[in-house]
């Protein structure tokens, strides 16, 4: 991007600063871009010029982009809800938030520059996004800004360590997680400022409301304003989503705080993400959700994980805030590993960076290609009825069905569930994993391209540092490990609620024919042993049937 950023140096005084808020930066706290934009605005104010040095924020609603990127209604509803919260916060600071619906993605740079000229903007600031289309969009903004004599800059904010800052001894991008993770940890230890908190933006002078920029505050019509919903993205279960996933950075901080201080080992099915640990314990207690994370994260029925993913994916909280929270527990030490809850959680947070680095370095993964290219020749099945049974949670494999029903109801799925259903789709059903990836994109509230693509590619053995093809999750033994008492299954699969003991993990084989038929639960849609052998055959020799 640097190559394209041939903008003129910023003039020293006069004019305003525009911060372009992106889909992954929906907060004003600890946000590198808005903090920098605010700093630049303050400098301009100090340098003089009547009415100069205001900060303006703009967000582009871009349904054409969203369609191309398989965004779903829940994710978009979450964006709109967060924008409303941000608007309230910015209003108090006399900072206008403009939300503009852009009819065409290609027009965005020109529209932005036109707005900038209209509002006497001299500098534009945003945060970098690594996805290919987003990169090209921002390159176009840099170019258009340069041509218009404006100064534009994009900052690294979304990940703890920016992409391309870590390389192997031979100067390449890492493609294996463990050495990458060691390099990531060492890099942060040497550069602790990477997790420093950025200041929130300074308020504009009240006078902005009576001046030329005053009418930006509540501008509606002609594409401006935060709509109730965006056509094509009507969220049918908006009310339930609001209950489970409250919007706003204050909610995200509550979700984090309840993960650090909430009591672990409790069941968690329908609670709000911010109330999963309502029984509080001391942060250094071994019973806290965070300190129990090493155990709790593997149990689907427990409040063992943070449920911060929707907030991290939309940038409602920064990953730095997560690492700082673990340092508070660890007496100001930054620890990564697998020995304690805090170490393990930081390792999981690092996965988010790892997959983003992979995406930035190997953009082909954004273009429907496999990281492991030989598996592009694997022979898939094309049976829509199997795919439908999978989406509806009617495969006859209880853990798979519980997890799929959780996703349909809550827009979220436990990580063990994600790994199990992804392996099941790509190996047991031999359906192209990109179909499952797409379904997740369209249905999950925490949809994040890099993590989702990599999670699917890992599970199907087609991605970076993947699960070896011959490791095929047995859905019954996974169920026994991740949901030993069958509580998760019974919550989401009511047909199995009456079962006792181990039958819940595999009712078809563990009950008599008559008992099974009374349940009204589907027979397994594939036989595990046969499906496993078929997958081994097809992956061993891509192209074979
Ligand atoms: C097939 C598949 C699809 C996935 N799709 C997504 C997705 O669309 N969005 C998404 O955020 N995560 C995705 N993940 C990763 C992971 O399942 C979720 O991040 C996690 O379940 C979210 O729950 P949590 O916030 O309670 O996580 P915690 O266990 O509390 O972890 C904290 C945070 O670390 C990050 N994280 C944890 N595990 C991973 C991981 N394996 N990969 C990348 N980041 C991780 C997430 O940001 C998460 O919120 C996917 C994983 C798989 C196997």
PDB file of C-alpha atoms and ligand atoms in Angstrom, residues 75 245 255 259 276 289 293 297 304-314 319 322 344-356 412-423 436-437 440-441 444-460, ligand 1:
ATOM      1  CA  UNK A  75     -23.628  -9.571  11.465  1.00  0.00           C
ATOM      2  CA  UNK A 245     -25.243 -10.014  22.126  1.00  0.00           C
ATOM      3  CA  UNK A 255     -18.278  -9.532  28.467  1.00  0.00           C
ATOM      4  CA  UNK A 259     -14.852 -13.710  31.669  1.00  0.00           C
ATOM      5  CA  UNK A 276     -22.339 -15.614  31.473  1.00  0.00           C
ATOM      6  CA  UNK A 289     -13.735 -18.584  33.842  1.00  0.00           C
ATOM      7  CA  UNK A 293     -10.112 -21.746  30.431  1.00  0.00           C
ATOM      8  CA  UNK A 297     -12.859 -24.285  26.621  1.00  0.00           C
ATOM      9  CA  UNK A 304     -15.752 -21.829  29.581  1.00  0.00           C
ATOM     10  CA  UNK A 305     -14.910 -19.451  26.735  1.00  0.00           C
ATOM     11  CA  UNK A 306     -15.228 -15.690  26.622  1.00  0.00           C
ATOM     12  CA  UNK A 307     -17.896 -15.266  23.883  1.00  0.00           C
ATOM     13  CA  UNK A 308     -16.023 -12.173  22.781  1.00  0.00           C
ATOM     14  CA  UNK A 309     -15.819 -13.254  19.131  1.00  0.00           C
ATOM     15  CA  UNK A 310     -18.672 -11.047  17.811  1.00  0.00           C
ATOM     16  CA  UNK A 311     -17.072  -8.057  19.545  1.00  0.00           C
ATOM     17  CA  UNK A 312     -13.554  -8.829  18.325  1.00  0.00           C
ATOM     18  CA  UNK A 313     -14.737  -9.547  14.779  1.00  0.00           C
ATOM     19  CA  UNK A 314     -16.510  -6.179  14.551  1.00  0.00           C
ATOM     20  CA  UNK A 319      -7.418  -7.588  21.072  1.00  0.00           C
ATOM     21  CA  UNK A 322      -7.875  -8.753  26.001  1.00  0.00           C
ATOM     22  CA  UNK A 344      -3.937 -20.605  26.905  1.00  0.00           C
ATOM     23  CA  UNK A 345      -6.370 -17.780  26.215  1.00  0.00           C
ATOM     24  CA  UNK A 346      -3.565 -15.546  24.929  1.00  0.00           C
ATOM     25  CA  UNK A 347      -2.520 -18.394  22.637  1.00  0.00           C
ATOM     26  CA  UNK A 348      -6.053 -18.529  21.233  1.00  0.00           C
ATOM     27  CA  UNK A 349      -6.086 -14.758  20.777  1.00  0.00           C
ATOM     28  CA  UNK A 350      -2.847 -15.185  18.825  1.00  0.00           C
ATOM     29  CA  UNK A 351      -4.611 -17.551  16.389  1.00  0.00           C
ATOM     30  CA  UNK A 352      -6.650 -14.568  15.280  1.00  0.00           C
ATOM     31  CA  UNK A 353      -3.436 -12.731  14.336  1.00  0.00           C
ATOM     32  CA  UNK A 354      -1.944 -15.859  12.749  1.00  0.00           C
ATOM     33  CA  UNK A 355      -4.833 -16.367  10.364  1.00  0.00           C
ATOM     34  CA  UNK A 356      -4.861 -12.673   9.439  1.00  0.00           C
ATOM     35  CA  UNK A 412     -22.746 -18.493  17.440  1.00  0.00           C
ATOM     36  CA  UNK A 413     -21.258 -21.943  17.874  1.00  0.00           C
ATOM     37  CA  UNK A 414     -18.831 -23.312  20.452  1.00  0.00           C
ATOM     38  CA  UNK A 415     -15.342 -23.856  18.997  1.00  0.00           C
ATOM     39  CA  UNK A 416     -15.482 -27.642  19.605  1.00  0.00           C
ATOM     40  CA  UNK A 417     -18.768 -27.663  17.725  1.00  0.00           C
ATOM     41  CA  UNK A 418     -17.247 -25.692  14.835  1.00  0.00           C
ATOM     42  CA  UNK A 419     -14.388 -28.155  14.482  1.00  0.00           C
ATOM     43  CA  UNK A 420     -16.743 -31.125  14.650  1.00  0.00           C
ATOM     44  CA  UNK A 421     -19.329 -29.882  12.144  1.00  0.00           C
ATOM     45  CA  UNK A 422     -16.656 -28.668   9.725  1.00  0.00           C
ATOM     46  CA  UNK A 423     -14.873 -32.012   9.808  1.00  0.00           C
ATOM     47  CA  UNK A 436     -19.973 -24.766   4.919  1.00  0.00           C
ATOM     48  CA  UNK A 437     -17.694 -21.746   5.128  1.00  0.00           C
ATOM     49  CA  UNK A 440     -21.116 -19.852   8.550  1.00  0.00           C
ATOM     50  CA  UNK A 441     -20.413 -16.468   6.920  1.00  0.00           C
ATOM     51  CA  UNK A 444     -22.833 -16.298  12.398  1.00  0.00           C
ATOM     52  CA  UNK A 445     -22.821 -12.994  14.229  1.00  0.00           C
ATOM     53  CA  UNK A 446     -19.038 -13.281  14.745  1.00  0.00           C
ATOM     54  CA  UNK A 447     -18.343 -13.762  11.032  1.00  0.00           C
ATOM     55  CA  UNK A 448     -14.725 -12.972  10.321  1.00  0.00           C
ATOM     56  CA  UNK A 449     -13.273 -13.900   6.963  1.00  0.00           C
ATOM     57  CA  UNK A 450      -9.748 -14.828   8.075  1.00  0.00           C
ATOM     58  CA  UNK A 451     -10.749 -16.932  11.104  1.00  0.00           C
ATOM     59  CA  UNK A 452     -13.664 -18.587   9.365  1.00  0.00           C
ATOM     60  CA  UNK A 453     -11.805 -19.416   6.184  1.00  0.00           C
ATOM     61  CA  UNK A 454      -8.832 -20.738   8.142  1.00  0.00           C
ATOM     62  CA  UNK A 455     -11.030 -22.682  10.585  1.00  0.00           C
ATOM     63  CA  UNK A 456     -12.771 -24.409   7.706  1.00  0.00           C
ATOM     64  CA  UNK A 457      -9.581 -24.977   5.777  1.00  0.00           C
ATOM     65  CA  UNK A 458      -7.908 -26.403   8.895  1.00  0.00           C
ATOM     66  CA  UNK A 459     -10.775 -28.775   9.641  1.00  0.00           C
ATOM     67  CA  UNK A 460     -10.940 -30.029   6.066  1.00  0.00           C
TER      68      UNK A 460
HETATM   69  C1  LIG B   1     -14.801 -24.003  11.131  1.00  0.00           C
HETATM   70  C2  LIG B   1     -14.468 -22.825  12.014  1.00  0.00           C
HETATM   71  C3  LIG B   1     -15.008 -21.575  11.725  1.00  0.00           C
HETATM   72  C4  LIG B   1     -14.712 -20.462  12.529  1.00  0.00           C
HETATM   73  N1  LIG B   1     -15.257 -19.241  12.215  1.00  0.00           N
HETATM   74  C5  LIG B   1     -14.963 -18.156  12.971  1.00  0.00           C
HETATM   75  C6  LIG B   1     -15.499 -16.878  12.658  1.00  0.00           C
HETATM   76  O1  LIG B   1     -16.220 -16.672  11.665  1.00  0.00           O
HETATM   77  N2  LIG B   1     -15.200 -15.840  13.485  1.00  0.00           N
HETATM   78  C7  LIG B   1     -14.399 -15.994  14.579  1.00  0.00           C
HETATM   79  O2  LIG B   1     -14.162 -15.020  15.300  1.00  0.00           O
HETATM   80  N3  LIG B   1     -13.854 -17.184  14.879  1.00  0.00           N
HETATM   81  C8  LIG B   1     -14.119 -18.270  14.126  1.00  0.00           C
HETATM   82  N4  LIG B   1     -13.582 -19.490  14.457  1.00  0.00           N
HETATM   83  C9  LIG B   1     -12.641 -19.582  15.592  1.00  0.00           C
HETATM   84  C10 LIG B   1     -13.280 -19.930  16.962  1.00  0.00           C
HETATM   85  O3  LIG B   1     -14.130 -21.026  16.835  1.00  0.00           O
HETATM   86  C11 LIG B   1     -14.068 -18.767  17.549  1.00  0.00           C
HETATM   87  O4  LIG B   1     -13.277 -17.603  17.535  1.00  0.00           O
HETATM   88  C12 LIG B   1     -14.476 -19.040  19.002  1.00  0.00           C
HETATM   89  O5  LIG B   1     -15.257 -20.198  19.065  1.00  0.00           O
HETATM   90  C13 LIG B   1     -15.265 -17.863  19.526  1.00  0.00           C
HETATM   91  O6  LIG B   1     -15.700 -18.084  20.833  1.00  0.00           O
HETATM   92  P1  LIG B   1     -15.108 -17.235  22.039  1.00  0.00           P
HETATM   93  O7  LIG B   1     -15.134 -15.797  21.702  1.00  0.00           O
HETATM   94  O8  LIG B   1     -15.810 -17.655  23.267  1.00  0.00           O
HETATM   95  O9  LIG B   1     -13.595 -17.719  22.010  1.00  0.00           O
HETATM   96  P2  LIG B   1     -12.450 -17.799  23.124  1.00  0.00           P
HETATM   97  O10 LIG B   1     -12.079 -19.222  23.249  1.00  0.00           O
HETATM   98  O11 LIG B   1     -12.798 -17.063  24.348  1.00  0.00           O
HETATM   99  O12 LIG B   1     -11.226 -17.085  22.385  1.00  0.00           O
HETATM  100  C14 LIG B   1     -11.037 -15.668  22.458  1.00  0.00           C
HETATM  101  C15 LIG B   1     -10.886 -15.095  21.073  1.00  0.00           C
HETATM  102  O13 LIG B   1      -9.731 -15.621  20.436  1.00  0.00           O
HETATM  103  C16 LIG B   1      -9.973 -15.760  19.048  1.00  0.00           C
HETATM  104  N5  LIG B   1      -9.914 -17.182  18.703  1.00  0.00           N
HETATM  105  C17 LIG B   1     -10.105 -18.247  19.511  1.00  0.00           C
HETATM  106  N6  LIG B   1      -9.932 -19.398  18.831  1.00  0.00           N
HETATM  107  C18 LIG B   1      -9.634 -19.044  17.570  1.00  0.00           C
HETATM  108  C19 LIG B   1      -9.346 -19.777  16.387  1.00  0.00           C
HETATM  109  N7  LIG B   1      -9.311 -21.114  16.362  1.00  0.00           N
HETATM  110  N8  LIG B   1      -9.110 -19.097  15.254  1.00  0.00           N
HETATM  111  C20 LIG B   1      -9.114 -17.740  15.240  1.00  0.00           C
HETATM  112  N9  LIG B   1      -9.376 -16.992  16.331  1.00  0.00           N
HETATM  113  C21 LIG B   1      -9.629 -17.635  17.477  1.00  0.00           C
HETATM  114  C22 LIG B   1     -11.382 -15.242  18.789  1.00  0.00           C
HETATM  115  O14 LIG B   1     -11.295 -13.891  18.418  1.00  0.00           O
HETATM  116  C23 LIG B   1     -12.039 -15.418  20.149  1.00  0.00           C
HETATM  117  O15 LIG B   1     -13.133 -14.556  20.362  1.00  0.00           O
HETATM  118  C24 LIG B   1     -13.855 -20.621  13.643  1.00  0.00           C
HETATM  119  C25 LIG B   1     -13.318 -21.886  13.932  1.00  0.00           C
HETATM  120  C26 LIG B   1     -13.632 -22.976  13.134  1.00  0.00           C
HETATM  121  C27 LIG B   1     -13.051 -24.318  13.476  1.00  0.00           C
END
